[in-house]
Amino acid sequence: MTDVSRDTFDQVMVPNYSPLKVIPVKGEGCKLWDKEGNEYIDFAGGIAVNALGHCHPELVNALKVQGEKLWHLSNVFTNEPALELAQKMVDNTFADKVFFANSGGEANEAAFKLARKYASENFGPEKNEIISFKQSFHGRTLFTVSVGGQPKYTQGFEPLPQGITHLEYNNIEELVKVVSDKTCAIVLEPVQGEGGIIPADKAFVEKVRELCDKYNAVMIFDEIQTGMGRTGELFAYMLHGIEPDVLTSAKALGGGFPIGAMLAKEKFAAALKVGTHGSTYGGNALGCAVASKAFDIISSQEVLNGVKEKRNLFNTKLQMINEKYEIFDEVRGEGLLIGCALKEEYLGRARDFMVAALEQNLMLLMAGPNVVRMAPSLLVTEAEIEQGMVAFEKAIAKVLSA
Ligand SMILES: *Cc1c(COP(=O)(O)O)cnc(C)c1O
């Protein structure tokens, strides 16, 4: 076997990432181990992907069983795991139809293309404006970074797709002013993830719904991070008592196996007629078999209720830490999507806390430079939360004393 190390990354990988020094080689539940056998508590969860932890035995089994049966066919044929998964998604959500992709960005790409197609076919080509929000994140393809509201991700990639307007998130007044008959879609994350764990106000979500109805615009919820149990509901739209027209899912959907999905109401799905869109791997049997098992486990009431209980314990522990060290302005986000927003004097230092936590064998995330983020397995135990919080407190003490 080729001998590799962290240095190999700098030698042979495109420098678009800057990975930490530790290279995990094995995972089980909320634990990870590196080559030297050091054990880590994982509250990063592959950035909200490993919703059932690492190597959940039932997912491993689903992968093995399907792996010995059938992996891939092409879309000239359909396959049973894809049909089963789509049926479950339709039965348990607002949606009538499902399109499978391999990632979140691709699911969003499908959603944005659907919105444009629906509008141009039903109302004409002038209806092409996509309204999106500042700080939002929707993926890294050229269309999805352009819809996303973080200019740093589009700089240097111009010319960009046109017809996209970025407004202030949660600002009803501005939205009302800008939305028009030209608007073909309004897209938002119910909790902005990469943008800093910022939840949408209920009134804002309701207004988006109302305006989409009024102007025949497609209401797209990007639930790639908030979806699949993360908030304690199967999808975060369920917290708001409204239904979007189109919803995208990925990350937790496959529990670590790459898969994405776009869910849509019949009326809108009809715009993607035969031949209008596609994906070679999207809906492959292997990915769908794993996701189908993940869906069964995540959608159980026991797991969803557990998310809310676990969040309460996180809140209690984080509050105790904050009373002692006074570093967070607020702890926000829904369920097990937790954002600890740093106080003014610590702005820009989320990475310092993340690196210090790793030295205490705890894996955390950032959501921008000012927010420490946690997105652990939905199955994280009370003992693991307590152990992780002890490590987090030590890391904070170190940063403050440095
Ligand atoms: C991660 C993420 C994406 C992009 O998903 P990829 O699988 O990386 O393409 C899109 N939207 C949101 C809200 C995300 O969190």
Coordinates of C-alpha atoms and ligand atoms in Angstrom, one line a residue:
M1 CA 0.0 0.0 0.0
T2 CA 1.2 3.5 -0.8
D3 CA 2.3 5.3 2.4
V4 CA 0.3 8.5 2.7
S5 CA 0.2 11.3 5.3
R6 CA -1.2 14.8 5.6
D7 CA 1.8 16.0 3.7
T8 CA 0.7 14.0 0.7
F9 CA -2.4 16.2 0.5
D10 CA -0.2 19.3 -0.2
Q11 CA 1.7 17.3 -2.8
V12 CA -1.0 15.7 -4.8
M13 CA -4.3 17.4 -4.1
V14 CA -5.8 20.6 -5.6
P15 CA -5.3 23.2 -2.9
N16 CA -9.0 24.1 -2.6
Y17 CA -9.2 22.6 0.9
S18 CA -7.0 23.0 4.0
P19 CA -7.7 19.9 6.0
L20 CA -6.7 19.7 9.7
K21 CA -3.7 17.5 10.6
V22 CA -5.6 14.6 12.0
I23 CA -6.6 11.9 9.4
P24 CA -9.4 9.7 10.8
V25 CA -9.2 6.1 9.7
K26 CA -12.1 4.5 11.5
G27 CA -15.4 5.5 12.8
E28 CA -18.2 4.0 14.9
G29 CA -21.2 6.0 16.1
C30 CA -20.0 9.3 17.4
K31 CA -16.4 8.2 17.8
L32 CA -13.5 8.4 15.3
W33 CA -10.0 7.1 15.5
D34 CA -6.8 8.2 13.8
K35 CA -3.9 6.0 12.6
E36 CA -2.2 6.4 16.0
G37 CA -5.3 5.1 17.7
N38 CA -6.3 8.5 19.3
E39 CA -10.0 8.6 19.9
Y40 CA -12.2 11.6 19.1
I41 CA -15.8 12.6 19.9
D42 CA -17.4 13.7 16.6
F43 CA -19.8 16.6 16.8
A44 CA -19.0 17.5 13.2
G45 CA -20.8 14.5 11.8
G46 CA -19.3 15.0 8.3
I47 CA -21.0 18.5 8.3
A48 CA -24.5 17.3 9.0
V49 CA -24.1 14.2 6.8
N50 CA -23.5 11.3 9.2
A51 CA -26.9 11.6 10.9
L52 CA -26.8 8.1 12.2
G53 CA -23.1 8.3 13.2
H54 CA -20.3 6.4 11.5
C55 CA -20.8 2.9 10.2
H56 CA -24.3 2.4 11.6
P57 CA -24.7 -1.5 11.5
E58 CA -28.0 -1.3 9.7
L59 CA -26.6 1.0 7.0
V60 CA -23.5 -1.2 6.7
N61 CA -25.8 -4.2 6.2
A62 CA -28.0 -2.4 3.6
L63 CA -24.8 -1.5 1.7
K64 CA -23.5 -5.1 1.8
V65 CA -26.8 -6.7 0.8
Q66 CA -27.3 -4.3 -2.1
G67 CA -23.6 -4.4 -3.0
E68 CA -23.9 -8.1 -3.7
K69 CA -27.1 -7.7 -5.7
L70 CA -27.0 -4.7 -8.0
W71 CA -25.2 -1.4 -8.0
H72 CA -26.1 0.6 -11.1
L73 CA -28.3 0.3 -14.2
S74 CA -28.6 3.7 -15.9
N75 CA -31.8 5.5 -16.3
V76 CA -32.8 3.4 -19.2
F77 CA -34.2 1.2 -16.4
T78 CA -35.6 2.0 -13.0
N79 CA -34.6 0.0 -9.9
E80 CA -36.4 -1.2 -6.8
P81 CA -34.4 0.7 -4.1
A82 CA -35.0 4.0 -5.9
L83 CA -38.7 3.3 -6.2
E84 CA -38.9 2.3 -2.6
L85 CA -37.1 5.4 -1.4
A86 CA -39.2 7.7 -3.6
Q87 CA -42.4 6.1 -2.3
K88 CA -41.3 6.7 1.3
M89 CA -40.4 10.3 0.6
V90 CA -43.7 10.9 -1.1
D91 CA -45.7 9.2 1.7
N92 CA -44.0 11.2 4.4
T93 CA -43.8 14.7 3.0
F94 CA -45.8 17.3 1.0
A95 CA -44.2 16.0 -2.3
D96 CA -45.8 14.0 -5.1
K97 CA -42.7 13.4 -7.1
V98 CA -39.0 12.8 -6.5
F99 CA -35.8 13.3 -8.7
F100 CA -32.6 11.7 -7.5
A101 CA -29.1 13.3 -7.8
N102 CA -25.8 12.5 -6.2
S103 CA -25.2 15.6 -4.1
G104 CA -26.9 18.7 -2.6
G105 CA -25.6 21.0 -5.3
E106 CA -27.0 18.8 -8.0
A107 CA -30.4 18.6 -6.2
N108 CA -30.5 22.4 -6.2
E109 CA -29.4 22.6 -9.8
A110 CA -32.4 20.4 -10.6
A111 CA -34.7 22.6 -8.5
F112 CA -33.5 25.9 -10.1
K113 CA -33.8 24.4 -13.6
L114 CA -37.3 23.1 -12.8
A115 CA -38.4 26.6 -11.7
R116 CA -37.1 28.2 -14.9
K117 CA -38.7 25.5 -17.0
Y118 CA -42.0 25.7 -15.2
A119 CA -42.1 29.5 -15.5
S120 CA -41.1 29.7 -19.2
E121 CA -43.5 27.0 -20.3
N122 CA -46.5 28.3 -18.4
F123 CA -45.9 32.1 -18.4
G124 CA -43.2 32.9 -20.9
P125 CA -39.4 33.5 -20.9
E126 CA -39.6 36.9 -19.1
K127 CA -40.5 35.1 -15.9
N128 CA -37.0 34.0 -15.0
E129 CA -35.9 35.8 -11.9
I130 CA -34.8 33.7 -9.0
I131 CA -34.9 35.5 -5.6
S132 CA -32.4 34.2 -3.1
F133 CA -31.0 35.6 0.2
K134 CA -27.7 37.0 1.3
Q135 CA -25.4 34.6 3.2
S136 CA -27.3 31.6 1.8
F137 CA -25.4 28.6 0.5
H138 CA -26.8 26.3 -2.2
G139 CA -23.8 24.4 -3.6
R140 CA -20.7 24.9 -5.7
T141 CA -21.8 24.4 -9.3
L142 CA -21.8 27.7 -11.2
F143 CA -25.6 28.0 -11.1
T144 CA -25.8 27.1 -7.4
V145 CA -23.0 29.4 -6.3
S146 CA -24.6 32.2 -8.3
V147 CA -27.9 31.6 -6.5
G148 CA -26.1 31.4 -3.2
G149 CA -25.6 34.7 -1.4
Q150 CA -21.9 34.6 -0.6
P151 CA -20.0 36.7 -3.2
K152 CA -16.6 35.2 -2.2
Y153 CA -17.7 31.9 -3.9
T154 CA -18.4 33.5 -7.3
Q155 CA -15.5 35.9 -7.5
G156 CA -13.3 35.0 -10.5
F157 CA -15.8 32.6 -12.0
E158 CA -17.6 35.2 -14.1
P159 CA -19.5 35.5 -16.3
L160 CA -22.2 34.1 -14.1
P161 CA -25.8 32.9 -14.8
Q162 CA -28.1 35.9 -14.9
G163 CA -31.6 36.6 -13.5
I164 CA -30.7 36.2 -9.8
T165 CA -31.5 38.7 -7.1
H166 CA -30.1 38.6 -3.6
L167 CA -32.1 40.1 -0.8
E168 CA -31.7 40.4 3.0
Y169 CA -32.8 37.2 4.8
N170 CA -35.8 37.7 7.1
N171 CA -36.5 41.1 5.7
I172 CA -40.2 41.0 4.7
E173 CA -40.4 44.6 3.6
E174 CA -37.6 44.3 1.1
L175 CA -39.0 41.0 -0.3
V176 CA -42.4 42.5 -0.8
K177 CA -40.9 45.4 -2.8
V178 CA -38.8 43.3 -5.1
V179 CA -41.0 40.2 -5.9
S180 CA -43.0 40.6 -9.1
D181 CA -44.5 38.8 -12.0
K182 CA -40.9 38.2 -13.3
T183 CA -40.1 36.1 -10.2
C184 CA -40.0 32.4 -11.0
A185 CA -38.7 31.2 -7.7
I186 CA -37.9 32.2 -4.2
V187 CA -35.3 29.9 -2.6
L188 CA -34.3 29.8 1.0
E189 CA -32.8 27.6 3.7
P190 CA -35.2 27.3 6.6
V191 CA -32.1 27.7 8.8
Q192 CA -29.1 29.2 7.0
G193 CA -26.3 26.7 7.6
E194 CA -23.0 27.8 6.1
G195 CA -24.2 31.4 6.6
G196 CA -24.0 31.2 10.4
I197 CA -26.9 29.0 11.7
I198 CA -29.6 31.6 11.3
P199 CA -33.2 30.5 11.5
A200 CA -35.9 32.0 9.3
D201 CA -38.6 33.9 11.2
K202 CA -42.0 32.2 11.0
A203 CA -43.6 35.4 9.6
F204 CA -40.9 35.5 6.9
V205 CA -41.6 32.0 5.8
E206 CA -45.3 32.6 5.8
K207 CA -44.8 35.7 3.7
V208 CA -42.6 33.8 1.2
R209 CA -45.4 31.3 0.9
E210 CA -48.0 34.0 0.3
L211 CA -46.0 35.8 -2.3
C212 CA -45.1 32.6 -4.2
D213 CA -48.8 31.9 -4.4
K214 CA -49.7 35.4 -5.5
Y215 CA -47.0 35.6 -8.2
N216 CA -47.0 32.0 -9.4
A217 CA -43.4 31.6 -8.2
V218 CA -42.0 28.3 -7.1
M219 CA -41.2 28.2 -3.3
I220 CA -38.0 26.2 -3.0
F221 CA -36.8 25.1 0.4
D222 CA -33.1 24.0 0.5
E223 CA -33.2 21.5 3.3
I224 CA -29.9 19.9 2.4
Q225 CA -28.6 20.8 5.9
T226 CA -31.8 21.1 7.9
G227 CA -33.4 18.0 6.4
M228 CA -33.8 14.4 7.5
G229 CA -34.4 14.8 11.2
R230 CA -31.7 17.4 12.0
T231 CA -34.3 19.8 13.5
G232 CA -36.3 17.2 15.3
E233 CA -38.8 17.1 12.4
L234 CA -38.2 15.0 9.3
F235 CA -37.9 18.3 7.4
A236 CA -37.7 21.8 8.9
Y237 CA -40.7 23.1 6.9
M238 CA -42.8 21.0 9.2
L239 CA -41.8 23.4 12.0
H240 CA -43.5 26.2 10.2
G241 CA -46.9 24.7 9.3
I242 CA -46.5 25.5 5.6
E243 CA -45.5 23.4 2.6
P244 CA -42.9 24.5 0.0
D245 CA -43.5 23.6 -3.7
V246 CA -40.0 22.1 -4.1
L247 CA -37.6 20.8 -1.5
T248 CA -34.0 19.6 -1.8
S249 CA -32.4 17.1 0.4
A250 CA -28.9 15.5 0.5
K251 CA -26.3 15.3 3.4
A252 CA -28.2 13.2 6.0
L253 CA -30.3 11.6 3.3
G254 CA -27.7 8.9 2.6
G255 CA -26.2 8.9 6.1
G256 CA -22.8 9.3 4.5
F257 CA -23.4 7.7 1.1
P258 CA -23.5 10.3 -1.6
I259 CA -27.1 11.0 -2.7
G260 CA -29.3 14.0 -3.2
A261 CA -33.0 14.4 -4.0
M262 CA -35.4 17.0 -5.2
L263 CA -39.0 16.7 -4.0
A264 CA -41.8 18.5 -5.8
K265 CA -45.5 18.9 -6.0
E266 CA -47.0 17.3 -9.1
K267 CA -47.8 20.6 -10.8
F268 CA -44.2 21.7 -10.8
A269 CA -42.6 18.3 -11.3
A270 CA -44.5 18.1 -14.6
A271 CA -42.2 20.7 -16.1
L272 CA -39.3 18.2 -16.2
K273 CA -40.6 16.2 -19.1
V274 CA -38.8 13.2 -20.7
G275 CA -35.3 14.3 -21.8
T276 CA -35.3 17.8 -20.1
H277 CA -32.9 16.8 -17.2
G278 CA -30.9 13.8 -16.0
S279 CA -28.0 12.3 -14.1
T280 CA -26.0 9.1 -14.9
Y281 CA -25.6 8.1 -11.2
G282 CA -28.7 9.8 -9.8
G283 CA -31.0 7.2 -8.3
N284 CA -28.5 4.4 -8.5
A285 CA -29.6 1.2 -6.6
L286 CA -26.7 1.2 -4.1
G287 CA -27.2 4.8 -2.9
C288 CA -30.9 4.4 -2.7
A289 CA -30.8 1.2 -0.8
V290 CA -28.6 2.8 1.9
A291 CA -30.7 6.0 1.9
S292 CA -33.9 3.9 2.2
K293 CA -32.6 2.3 5.4
A294 CA -31.5 5.6 6.7
F295 CA -34.9 7.0 6.0
D296 CA -36.6 4.3 8.0
I297 CA -34.4 4.9 11.1
I298 CA -34.4 8.7 10.9
S299 CA -38.2 9.1 10.4
S300 CA -39.0 7.0 13.5
Q301 CA -40.7 9.0 16.2
E302 CA -38.2 7.7 18.7
V303 CA -35.2 9.2 16.8
L304 CA -37.0 12.5 16.1
N305 CA -38.1 13.0 19.7
G306 CA -34.5 12.1 20.8
V307 CA -33.2 15.1 18.8
K308 CA -35.2 17.5 20.8
E309 CA -34.2 15.9 24.2
K310 CA -30.5 15.9 23.1
R311 CA -30.7 19.6 22.2
N312 CA -32.0 20.4 25.6
L313 CA -29.0 18.7 27.2
F314 CA -26.6 20.6 24.8
N315 CA -28.4 23.9 25.7
T316 CA -28.0 23.2 29.4
K317 CA -24.3 22.4 29.1
L318 CA -23.5 25.3 26.8
Q319 CA -25.3 27.7 29.1
M320 CA -23.2 26.5 32.0
I321 CA -20.1 27.0 29.9
N322 CA -21.2 30.4 28.9
E323 CA -22.0 31.5 32.4
K324 CA -18.4 30.7 33.3
Y325 CA -16.5 32.0 30.3
E326 CA -19.0 34.5 28.6
I327 CA -17.9 33.8 25.1
F328 CA -21.2 33.4 23.2
D329 CA -23.8 36.0 22.4
E330 CA -26.3 33.3 21.7
V331 CA -26.7 29.6 21.1
R332 CA -29.1 29.2 18.1
G333 CA -30.4 26.9 15.4
E334 CA -32.9 24.1 15.6
G335 CA -32.5 20.6 17.0
L336 CA -29.0 19.2 16.5
L337 CA -27.9 22.0 14.2
I338 CA -26.3 24.1 16.8
G339 CA -24.6 27.5 16.3
C340 CA -22.7 29.2 19.1
A341 CA -22.3 32.8 18.0
L342 CA -19.2 34.4 19.4
K343 CA -19.3 37.6 21.4
E344 CA -17.8 40.7 19.8
E345 CA -14.4 40.3 21.4
Y346 CA -14.0 36.8 19.9
L347 CA -15.3 37.6 16.4
G348 CA -13.3 35.9 13.7
R349 CA -12.0 33.2 16.1
A350 CA -14.3 30.3 15.5
R351 CA -11.4 28.4 13.9
D352 CA -9.3 28.9 17.1
F353 CA -12.0 27.2 19.1
M354 CA -12.3 24.4 16.6
V355 CA -8.6 23.7 16.5
A356 CA -8.3 23.9 20.3
A357 CA -11.2 21.4 20.6
L358 CA -9.5 19.0 18.3
E359 CA -6.5 19.1 20.7
Q360 CA -9.0 17.9 23.3
N361 CA -10.1 15.1 21.0
L362 CA -13.4 16.8 20.1
M363 CA -14.4 17.5 16.5
L364 CA -16.4 20.7 15.9
L365 CA -17.3 22.8 12.9
M366 CA -17.5 26.5 12.1
A367 CA -20.3 28.3 10.3
G368 CA -18.4 31.3 9.0
P369 CA -15.6 32.9 11.1
N370 CA -17.9 33.9 14.0
V371 CA -19.9 30.8 14.8
V372 CA -18.9 27.5 16.3
R373 CA -21.2 24.9 14.8
M374 CA -22.1 21.4 16.0
A375 CA -24.0 18.9 13.9
P376 CA -23.5 15.6 15.7
S377 CA -25.2 12.2 14.9
L378 CA -28.9 12.3 15.8
L379 CA -28.1 9.2 17.8
V380 CA -25.4 10.9 20.0
T381 CA -25.8 9.6 23.6
E382 CA -26.1 11.7 26.8
A383 CA -22.7 10.4 27.9
E384 CA -21.1 11.5 24.7
I385 CA -22.7 15.0 24.9
E386 CA -21.3 15.3 28.5
Q387 CA -17.9 14.0 27.5
G388 CA -17.8 16.4 24.5
M389 CA -18.8 19.3 26.6
V390 CA -16.0 18.6 29.1
A391 CA -13.6 18.7 26.2
F392 CA -15.2 21.9 24.8
E393 CA -14.8 23.6 28.1
K394 CA -11.1 22.7 28.3
A395 CA -10.6 23.9 24.8
I396 CA -12.3 27.3 25.6
A397 CA -10.2 27.7 28.8
K398 CA -7.0 27.1 26.7
V399 CA -8.0 29.6 24.0
L400 CA -8.8 32.2 26.7
S401 CA -5.6 31.7 28.6
A402 CA -3.4 31.8 25.5
Ligands
LIG1 C1 -24.1 21.4 1.9 C2 -25.1 22.2 1.3 C3 -25.3 22.3 -0.1 C4 -24.4 21.6 -1.1 O1 -24.4 20.2 -1.0 P1 -23.2 19.4 -1.8 O2 -23.6 18.0 -1.5 O3 -22.0 19.8 -1.1 O4 -23.3 19.7 -3.2 C5 -26.4 23.0 -0.5 N1 -27.2 23.6 0.3 C6 -27.1 23.6 1.6 C7 -28.0 24.3 2.5 C8 -26.0 22.9 2.2 O5 -25.8 22.8 3.5

